[in-house]
C-alpha positions as a printed NumPy array, in Angstrom:
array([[  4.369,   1.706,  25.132],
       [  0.826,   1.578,  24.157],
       [ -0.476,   4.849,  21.13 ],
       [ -3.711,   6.084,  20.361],
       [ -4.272,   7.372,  17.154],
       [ -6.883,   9.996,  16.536],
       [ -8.216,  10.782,  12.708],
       [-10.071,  14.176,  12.728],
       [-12.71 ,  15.794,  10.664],
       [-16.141,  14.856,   9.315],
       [-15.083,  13.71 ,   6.185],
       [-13.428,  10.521,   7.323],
       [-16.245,   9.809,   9.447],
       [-19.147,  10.556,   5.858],
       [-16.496,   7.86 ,   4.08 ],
       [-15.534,  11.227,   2.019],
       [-12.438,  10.462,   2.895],
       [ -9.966,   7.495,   3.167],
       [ -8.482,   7.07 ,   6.648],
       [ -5.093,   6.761,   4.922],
       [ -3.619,   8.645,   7.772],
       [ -4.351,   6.074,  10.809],
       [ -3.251,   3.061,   8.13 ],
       [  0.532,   4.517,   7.944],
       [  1.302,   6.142,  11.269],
       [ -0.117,   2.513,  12.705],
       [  2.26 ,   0.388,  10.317],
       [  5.29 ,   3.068,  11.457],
       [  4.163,   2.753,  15.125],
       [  4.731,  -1.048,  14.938],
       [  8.199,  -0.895,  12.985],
       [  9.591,   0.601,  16.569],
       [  7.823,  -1.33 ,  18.501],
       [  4.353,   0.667,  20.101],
       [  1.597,  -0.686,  20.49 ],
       [ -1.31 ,   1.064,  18.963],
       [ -3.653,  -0.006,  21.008],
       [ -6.71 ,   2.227,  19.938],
       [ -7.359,   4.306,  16.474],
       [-10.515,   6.786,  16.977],
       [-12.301,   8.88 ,  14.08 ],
       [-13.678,  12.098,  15.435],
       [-15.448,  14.838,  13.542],
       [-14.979,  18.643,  13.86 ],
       [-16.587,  19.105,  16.903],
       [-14.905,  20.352,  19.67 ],
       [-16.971,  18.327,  22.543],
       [-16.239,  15.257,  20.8  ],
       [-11.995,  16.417,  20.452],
       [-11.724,  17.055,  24.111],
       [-13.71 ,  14.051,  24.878],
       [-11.569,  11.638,  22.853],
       [ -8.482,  13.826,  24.111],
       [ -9.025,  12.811,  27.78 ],
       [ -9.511,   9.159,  26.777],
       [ -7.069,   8.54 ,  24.76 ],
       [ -4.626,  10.846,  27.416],
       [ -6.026,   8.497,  30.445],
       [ -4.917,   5.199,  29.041],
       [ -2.143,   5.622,  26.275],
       [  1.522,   6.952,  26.466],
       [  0.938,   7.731,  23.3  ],
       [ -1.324,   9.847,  21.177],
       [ -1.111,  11.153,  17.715],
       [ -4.081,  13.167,  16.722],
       [ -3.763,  14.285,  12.576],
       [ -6.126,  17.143,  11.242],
       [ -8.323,  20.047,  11.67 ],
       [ -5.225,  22.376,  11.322],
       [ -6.385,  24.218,   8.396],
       [ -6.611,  28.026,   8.262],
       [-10.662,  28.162,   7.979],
       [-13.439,  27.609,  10.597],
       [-14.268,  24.279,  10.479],
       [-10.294,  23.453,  11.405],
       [-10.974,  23.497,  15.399],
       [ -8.435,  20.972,  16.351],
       [ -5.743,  23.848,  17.635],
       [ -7.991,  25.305,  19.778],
       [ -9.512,  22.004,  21.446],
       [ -5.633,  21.496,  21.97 ],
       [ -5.446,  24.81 ,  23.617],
       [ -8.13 ,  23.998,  26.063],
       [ -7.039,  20.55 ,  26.543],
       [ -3.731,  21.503,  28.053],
       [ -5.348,  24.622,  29.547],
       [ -2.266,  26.668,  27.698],
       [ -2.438,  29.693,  25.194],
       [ -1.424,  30.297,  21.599],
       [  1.935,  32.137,  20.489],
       [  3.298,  33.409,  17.8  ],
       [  6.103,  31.198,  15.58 ],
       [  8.424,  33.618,  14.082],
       [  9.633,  30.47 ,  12.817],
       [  6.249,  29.462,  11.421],
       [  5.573,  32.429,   9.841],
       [  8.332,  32.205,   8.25 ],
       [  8.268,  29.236,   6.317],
       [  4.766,  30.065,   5.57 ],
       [  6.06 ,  33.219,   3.482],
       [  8.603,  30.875,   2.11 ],
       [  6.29 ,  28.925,   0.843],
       [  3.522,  31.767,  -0.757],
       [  7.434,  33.086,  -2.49 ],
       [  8.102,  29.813,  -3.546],
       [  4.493,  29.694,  -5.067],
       [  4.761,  33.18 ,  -6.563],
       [  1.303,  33.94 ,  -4.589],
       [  1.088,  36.332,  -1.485],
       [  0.498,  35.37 ,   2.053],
       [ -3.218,  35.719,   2.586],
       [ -4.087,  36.917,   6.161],
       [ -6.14 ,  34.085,   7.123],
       [ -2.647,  32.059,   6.698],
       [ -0.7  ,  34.301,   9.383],
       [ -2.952,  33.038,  12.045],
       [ -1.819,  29.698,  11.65 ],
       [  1.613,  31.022,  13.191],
       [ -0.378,  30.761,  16.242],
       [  1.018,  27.777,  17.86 ],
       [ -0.231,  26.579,  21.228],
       [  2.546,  28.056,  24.033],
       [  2.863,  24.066,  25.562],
       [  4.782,  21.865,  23.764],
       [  7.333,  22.314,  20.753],
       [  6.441,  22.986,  16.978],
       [  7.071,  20.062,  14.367],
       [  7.734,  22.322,  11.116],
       [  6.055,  21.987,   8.045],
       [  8.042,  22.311,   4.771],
       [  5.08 ,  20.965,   2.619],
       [  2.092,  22.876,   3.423],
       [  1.147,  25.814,   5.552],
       [ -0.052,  24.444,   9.11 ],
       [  2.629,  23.476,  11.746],
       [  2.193,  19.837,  14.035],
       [  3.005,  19.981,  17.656],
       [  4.87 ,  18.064,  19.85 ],
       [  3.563,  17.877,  23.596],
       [  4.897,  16.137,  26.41 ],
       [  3.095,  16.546,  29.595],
       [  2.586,  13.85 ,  32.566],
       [  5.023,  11.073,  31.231],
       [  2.639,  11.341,  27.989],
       [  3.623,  12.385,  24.54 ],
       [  0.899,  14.45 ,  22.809],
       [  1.499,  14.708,  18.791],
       [ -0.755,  16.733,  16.703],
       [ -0.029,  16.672,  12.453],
       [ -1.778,  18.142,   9.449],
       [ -4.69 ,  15.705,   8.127],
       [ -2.724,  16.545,   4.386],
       [ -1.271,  13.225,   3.756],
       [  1.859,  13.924,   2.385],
       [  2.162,  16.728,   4.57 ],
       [  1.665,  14.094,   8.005],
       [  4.184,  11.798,   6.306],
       [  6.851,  13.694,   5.668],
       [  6.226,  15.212,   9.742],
       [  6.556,  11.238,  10.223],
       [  9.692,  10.634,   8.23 ],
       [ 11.788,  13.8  ,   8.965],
       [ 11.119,  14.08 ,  12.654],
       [  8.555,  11.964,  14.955],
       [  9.123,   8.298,  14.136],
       [ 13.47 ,   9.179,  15.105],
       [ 12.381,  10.465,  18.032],
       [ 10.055,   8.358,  19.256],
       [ 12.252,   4.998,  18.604],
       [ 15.024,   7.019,  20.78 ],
       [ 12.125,   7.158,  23.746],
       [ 11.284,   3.799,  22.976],
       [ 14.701,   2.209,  22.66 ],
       [ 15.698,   3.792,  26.165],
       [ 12.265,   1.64 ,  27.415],
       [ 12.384,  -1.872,  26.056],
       [ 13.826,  -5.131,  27.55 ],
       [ 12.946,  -7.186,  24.761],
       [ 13.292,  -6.947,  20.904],
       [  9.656,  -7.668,  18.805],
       [ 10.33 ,  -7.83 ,  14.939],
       [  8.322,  -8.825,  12.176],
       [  8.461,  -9.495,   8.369],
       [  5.94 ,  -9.967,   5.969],
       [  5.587, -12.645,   3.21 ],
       [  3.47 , -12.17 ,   0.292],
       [  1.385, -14.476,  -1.689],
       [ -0.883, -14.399,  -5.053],
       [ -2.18 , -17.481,  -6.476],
       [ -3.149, -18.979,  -3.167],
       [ -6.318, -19.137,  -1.125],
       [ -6.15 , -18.232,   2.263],
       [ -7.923, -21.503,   3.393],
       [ -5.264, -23.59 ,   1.124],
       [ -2.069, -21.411,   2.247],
       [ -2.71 , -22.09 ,   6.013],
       [ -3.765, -26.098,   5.036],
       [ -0.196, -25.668,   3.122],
       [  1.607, -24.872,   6.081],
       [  0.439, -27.37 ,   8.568],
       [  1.026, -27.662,  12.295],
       [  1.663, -23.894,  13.25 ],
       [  2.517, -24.501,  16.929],
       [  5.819, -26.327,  15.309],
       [  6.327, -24.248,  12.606],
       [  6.606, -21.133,  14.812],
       [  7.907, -21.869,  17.923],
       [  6.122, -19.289,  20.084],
       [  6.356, -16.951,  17.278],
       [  3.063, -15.185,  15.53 ],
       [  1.613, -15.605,  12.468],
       [ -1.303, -13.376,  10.91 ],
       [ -3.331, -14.156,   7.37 ],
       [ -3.944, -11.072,   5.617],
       [ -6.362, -11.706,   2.608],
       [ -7.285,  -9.576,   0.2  ],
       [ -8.726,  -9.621,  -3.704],
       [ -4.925, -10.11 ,  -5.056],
       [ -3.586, -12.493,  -2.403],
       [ -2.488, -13.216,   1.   ],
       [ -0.199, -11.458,   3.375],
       [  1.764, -14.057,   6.119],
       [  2.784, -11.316,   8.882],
       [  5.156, -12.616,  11.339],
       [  6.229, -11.411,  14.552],
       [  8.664, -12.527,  16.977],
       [  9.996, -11.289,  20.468],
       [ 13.443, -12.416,  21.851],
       [ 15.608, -10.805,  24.144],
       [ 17.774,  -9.197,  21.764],
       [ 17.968,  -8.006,  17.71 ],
       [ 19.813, -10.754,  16.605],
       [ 17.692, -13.657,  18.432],
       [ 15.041, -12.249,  16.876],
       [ 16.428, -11.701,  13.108],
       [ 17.175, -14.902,  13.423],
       [ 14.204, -16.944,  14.21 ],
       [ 12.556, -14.782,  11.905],
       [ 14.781, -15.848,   9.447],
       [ 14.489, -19.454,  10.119],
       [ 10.356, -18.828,  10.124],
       [ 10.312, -17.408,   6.814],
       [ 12.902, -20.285,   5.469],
       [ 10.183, -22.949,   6.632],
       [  7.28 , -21.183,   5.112],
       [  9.002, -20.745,   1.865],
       [ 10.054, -24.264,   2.339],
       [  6.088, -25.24 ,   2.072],
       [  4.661, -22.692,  -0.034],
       [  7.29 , -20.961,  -1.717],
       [  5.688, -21.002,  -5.241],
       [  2.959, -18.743,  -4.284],
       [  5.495, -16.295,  -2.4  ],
       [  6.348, -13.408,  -4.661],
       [  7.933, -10.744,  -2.207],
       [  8.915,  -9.143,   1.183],
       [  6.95 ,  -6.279,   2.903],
       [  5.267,  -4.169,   0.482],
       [  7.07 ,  -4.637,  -2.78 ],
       [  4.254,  -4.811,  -5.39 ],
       [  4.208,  -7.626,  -8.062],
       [  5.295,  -5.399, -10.518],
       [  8.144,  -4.308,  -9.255],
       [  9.353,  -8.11 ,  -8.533],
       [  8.776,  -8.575, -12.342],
       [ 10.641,  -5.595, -13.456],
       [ 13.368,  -7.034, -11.512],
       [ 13.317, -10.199, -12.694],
       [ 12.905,  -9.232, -16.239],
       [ 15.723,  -6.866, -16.392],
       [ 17.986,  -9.339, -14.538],
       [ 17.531, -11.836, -17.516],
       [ 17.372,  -9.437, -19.908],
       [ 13.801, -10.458, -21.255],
       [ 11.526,  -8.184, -23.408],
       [  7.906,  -8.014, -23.169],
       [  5.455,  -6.772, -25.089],
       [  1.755,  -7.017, -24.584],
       [ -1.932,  -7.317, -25.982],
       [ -4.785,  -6.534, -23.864],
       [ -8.371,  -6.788, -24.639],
       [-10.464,  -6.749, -21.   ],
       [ -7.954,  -4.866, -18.935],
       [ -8.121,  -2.179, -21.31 ],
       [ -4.336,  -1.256, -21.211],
       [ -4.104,  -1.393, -16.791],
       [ -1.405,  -4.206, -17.225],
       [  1.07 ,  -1.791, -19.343],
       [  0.148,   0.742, -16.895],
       [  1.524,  -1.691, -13.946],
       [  4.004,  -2.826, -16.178],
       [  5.759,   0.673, -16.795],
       [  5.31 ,   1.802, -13.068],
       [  8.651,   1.095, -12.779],
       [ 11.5  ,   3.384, -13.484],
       [ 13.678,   2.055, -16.422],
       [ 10.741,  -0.266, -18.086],
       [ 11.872,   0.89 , -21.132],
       [ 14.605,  -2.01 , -20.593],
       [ 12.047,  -4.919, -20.629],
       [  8.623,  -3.401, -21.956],
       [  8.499,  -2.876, -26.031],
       [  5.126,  -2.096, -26.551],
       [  1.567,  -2.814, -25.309],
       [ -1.691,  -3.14 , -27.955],
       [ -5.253,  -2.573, -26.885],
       [ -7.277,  -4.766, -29.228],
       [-10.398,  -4.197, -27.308],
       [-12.602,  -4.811, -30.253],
       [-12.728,  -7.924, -32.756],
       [-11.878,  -5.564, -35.958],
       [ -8.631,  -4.262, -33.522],
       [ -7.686,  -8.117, -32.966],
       [ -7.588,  -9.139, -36.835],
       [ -6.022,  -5.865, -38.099],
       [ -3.286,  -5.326, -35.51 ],
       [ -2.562,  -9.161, -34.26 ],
       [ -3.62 , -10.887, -37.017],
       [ -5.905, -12.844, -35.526],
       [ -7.595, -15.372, -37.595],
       [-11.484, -14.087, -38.363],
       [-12.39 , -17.615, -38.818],
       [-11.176, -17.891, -35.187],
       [-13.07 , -15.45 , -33.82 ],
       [-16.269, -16.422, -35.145],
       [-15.83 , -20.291, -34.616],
       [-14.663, -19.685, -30.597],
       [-15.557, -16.275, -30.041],
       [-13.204, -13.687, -29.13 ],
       [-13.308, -14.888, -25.13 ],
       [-11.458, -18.378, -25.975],
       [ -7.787, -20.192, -25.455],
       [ -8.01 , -19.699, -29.344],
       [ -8.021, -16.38 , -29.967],
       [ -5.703, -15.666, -26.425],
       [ -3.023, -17.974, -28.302],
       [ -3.069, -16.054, -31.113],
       [ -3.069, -12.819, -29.717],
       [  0.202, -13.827, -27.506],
       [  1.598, -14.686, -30.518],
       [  0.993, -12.038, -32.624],
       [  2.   ,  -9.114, -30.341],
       [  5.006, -10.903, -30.161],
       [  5.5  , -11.424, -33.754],
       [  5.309,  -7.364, -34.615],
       [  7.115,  -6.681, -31.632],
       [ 10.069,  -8.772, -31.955],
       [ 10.286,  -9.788, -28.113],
       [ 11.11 , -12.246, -26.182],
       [  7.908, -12.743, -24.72 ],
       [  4.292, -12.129, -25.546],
       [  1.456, -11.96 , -23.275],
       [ -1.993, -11.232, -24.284],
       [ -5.345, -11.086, -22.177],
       [ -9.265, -11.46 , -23.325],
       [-12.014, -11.616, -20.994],
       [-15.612, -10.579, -19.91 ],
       [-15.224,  -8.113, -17.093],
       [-18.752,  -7.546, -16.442],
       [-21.521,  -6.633, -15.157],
       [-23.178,  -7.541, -18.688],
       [-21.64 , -10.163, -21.451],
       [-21.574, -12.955, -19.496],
       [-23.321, -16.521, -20.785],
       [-24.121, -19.717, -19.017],
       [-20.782, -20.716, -20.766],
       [-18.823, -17.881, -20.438],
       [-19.766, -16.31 , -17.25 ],
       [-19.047, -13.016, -16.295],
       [-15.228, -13.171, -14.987],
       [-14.46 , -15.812, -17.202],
       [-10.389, -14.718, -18.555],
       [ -8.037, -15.885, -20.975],
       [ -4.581, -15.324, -20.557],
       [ -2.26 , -15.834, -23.837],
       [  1.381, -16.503, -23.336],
       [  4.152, -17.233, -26.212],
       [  7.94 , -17.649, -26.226],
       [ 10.57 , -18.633, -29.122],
       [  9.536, -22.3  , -27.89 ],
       [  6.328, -22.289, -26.483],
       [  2.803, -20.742, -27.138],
       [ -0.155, -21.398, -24.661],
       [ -3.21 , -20.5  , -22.894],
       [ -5.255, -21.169, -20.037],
       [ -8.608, -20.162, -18.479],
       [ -9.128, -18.104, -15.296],
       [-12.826, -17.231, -13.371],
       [-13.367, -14.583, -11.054],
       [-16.26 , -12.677,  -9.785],
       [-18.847,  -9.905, -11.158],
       [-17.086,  -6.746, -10.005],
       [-15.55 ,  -5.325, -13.089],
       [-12.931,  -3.293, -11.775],
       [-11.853,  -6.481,  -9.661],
       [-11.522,  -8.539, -12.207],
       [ -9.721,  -5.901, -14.254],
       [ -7.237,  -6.019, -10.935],
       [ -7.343,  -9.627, -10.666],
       [ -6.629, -10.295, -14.389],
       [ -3.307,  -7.885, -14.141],
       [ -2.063,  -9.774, -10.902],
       [ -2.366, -12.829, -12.827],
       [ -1.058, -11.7  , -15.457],
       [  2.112, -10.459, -13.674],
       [  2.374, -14.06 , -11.758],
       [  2.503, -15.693, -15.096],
       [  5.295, -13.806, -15.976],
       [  7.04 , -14.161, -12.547],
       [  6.573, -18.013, -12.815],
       [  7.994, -18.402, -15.955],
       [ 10.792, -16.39 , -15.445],
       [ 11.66 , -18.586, -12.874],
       [ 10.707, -22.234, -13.809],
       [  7.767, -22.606, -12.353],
       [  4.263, -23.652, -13.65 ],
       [  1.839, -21.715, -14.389],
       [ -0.672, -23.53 , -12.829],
       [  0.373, -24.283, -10.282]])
């Protein structure tokens, strides 16, 4: 079954606005198996609705269309809807009453501008919203399923969650012959040019299988999709994919799906029972941030120091003056020592500290702008080593932190840091 998703309203189309929306309802399209074969941005202009409408209603099975429900006058999409399906508007009782559930809930009263969004086109069934005030709809018409949801985000995805993606897998289970699957692998470390040299001939490797690259500033995504004729053919040879990838770069592979690096290092920490405490100069205190993300970090994070200046680096780490002003504060030097003294005060069982130039300004002919340090002591070891990156700032703030959070992950589990 092929979808169309439709983002609506002039912000997304400015760049106001993120197109969040499109990014999640296509990634939950996939998971049952539709094809999303087109995503549209429209603004609020009724012409251009009704014009996308008939498209997207002439060549999908498919079409979710998310905003321009609101209770004010630029929020048109209901009434291109209306016209559309050459239907009428209704009262909800049901509506209208968990939109006076709500105002109670909120301890404010139900403005009258609110009541009208009880008005529900008379085609189709309502998709109830227990987040915000304006209902979705559910049309089916011609052998076509017409869904229209809030442009709120958390609002569209709980619509998503509770009701639409459970009944659209039961439509699409009842439909499909074969079973498509896919997992994703992710990588840090690893260019995208050097990950696909890594993995060789891919006509062998997959077998008739796919295999997409997904860079991005932090790392690379391996997507892989397979089609057999039934769930378990296809779990497996997925399976065996992933084995043979991990098989050639498995170093650089830190996780399945989306899990975020921080949560595999929270996991891994806690499972050895490691402490960590930190000292960040560049990243200005981001790294704790990513660090205590995690519910329960108080198990594995003690503490985390932001010696941004030179004075902060001598009085809190005890880093040697001397040091400073014989390598600078940017050096493997003053990194080392910086490991090793937010260690030292904080009693852990490892110490990481970060110094850097972020940019746009500090840089020198030998210490560029992105030039990093990364600091990194145990009860045996105490070390440094040198990263570059680019002239963005808040990149390289990013980049340092994923780094950062690799180190860790390697270490933890035997494996180099440079790898």
């Amino acid at each position: 079954m092929n979808a169309h998703i439709i983002s609506i309203g002039d912000e997304l189309l400015i760049g106001q606005t993120v197109n969040s929306n499109a990014s999640f309802i296509g990634k939950a399209l996939t998971e049952i198996q539709i094809n999303v074969q087109k995503i549209s941005v429209v603004g609020d202009d009724k012409k251009s609705l009704l014009n996308e409408f008939k498209e997207a209603f002439a060549n999908s099975e498919i079409i979710i269309a998310t905003g321009g429900l609101g209770p004010t006058h630029d929020d048109i999409t209901r009434e291109a809807v209306v016209e559309f399906f050459n239907t009428h508007l209704i009262k909800s009782d049901e509506v209208l009453e968990d939109i006076y559930n709500r105002f109670a809930r909120l301890g404010r009263e139900v403005a009258k501008i609110n009541e009208t969004q009880a008005m529900v086109p008379a085609i189709g069934r309502v998709i109830r919203n227990y987040h915000g005030t304006a209902p979705g709809y559910w049309i089916s018409e011609k052998g076509k399923i017409f869904i229209v949801m809030p442009g709120v985000p958390f609002e569209m995805k709980a619509m998503m969650n509770e009701f639409v993606i459970d009944k659209l897998k039961e439509i699409v289970d009842s439909t499909l012959t074969t079973v498509k699957k896919q997992s994703t692998l992710q990588t840090t470390g690893i260019a995208e040019s050097t990950l696909f040299e890594r993995l060789g001939n891919l006509d062998e490797l997959l077998n008739g299988a796919k295999l997409a690259f997904l860079p991005s500033q932090f790392g690379v995504k391996l997507r892989i999709t397979v089609e057999e004729k039934d769930e378990e053919d296809a779990n497996s040879k997925l399976s065996e994919i992933e084995q043979k990838i991990r098989g050639l770069a498995g170093r650089f592979i830190f996780g399945r799906g989306d899990e975020e690096l921080y949560e595999v290092v929270a996991k891994l920490l806690v499972s050895r029972g490691l402490t960590l405490s930190i000292a960040e100069s560049c990243t200005g205190g981001y790294i704790a941030n990513l660090l205590t993300n995690v519910s329960g970090s108080s198990k594995y994070f003690e503490r985390g120091i932001i010696s941004y200046s030179n004075a902060a680096k001598v009085e809190l780490l005890k880093v040697d003056e001397d040091l400073i002003a014989q390598h600078g504060a940017v050096s493997l030097e003053v990194a080392r020592q910086m490991a090793d003294g937010v260690r030292a005060i904080s009693v852990t069982d490892i110490g990481i500290a970060v110094t850097g130039i972020m940019g746009p300004l500090g840089g020198t002919s030998e210490k560029p702008v992105g030039t990093v340090y990364i600091g990194f002591c145990d009860q045996k070891v105490c070390t440094a080593f040198k990263l570059q990156f680019g002239d963005d700032r808040i990149m390289n703030k990013q980049r340092t932190a994923q780094a950062v959070l690799d180190t860790i992950r390697k270490y933890i589990l035997g494996i180099p840091f440079e790898a």
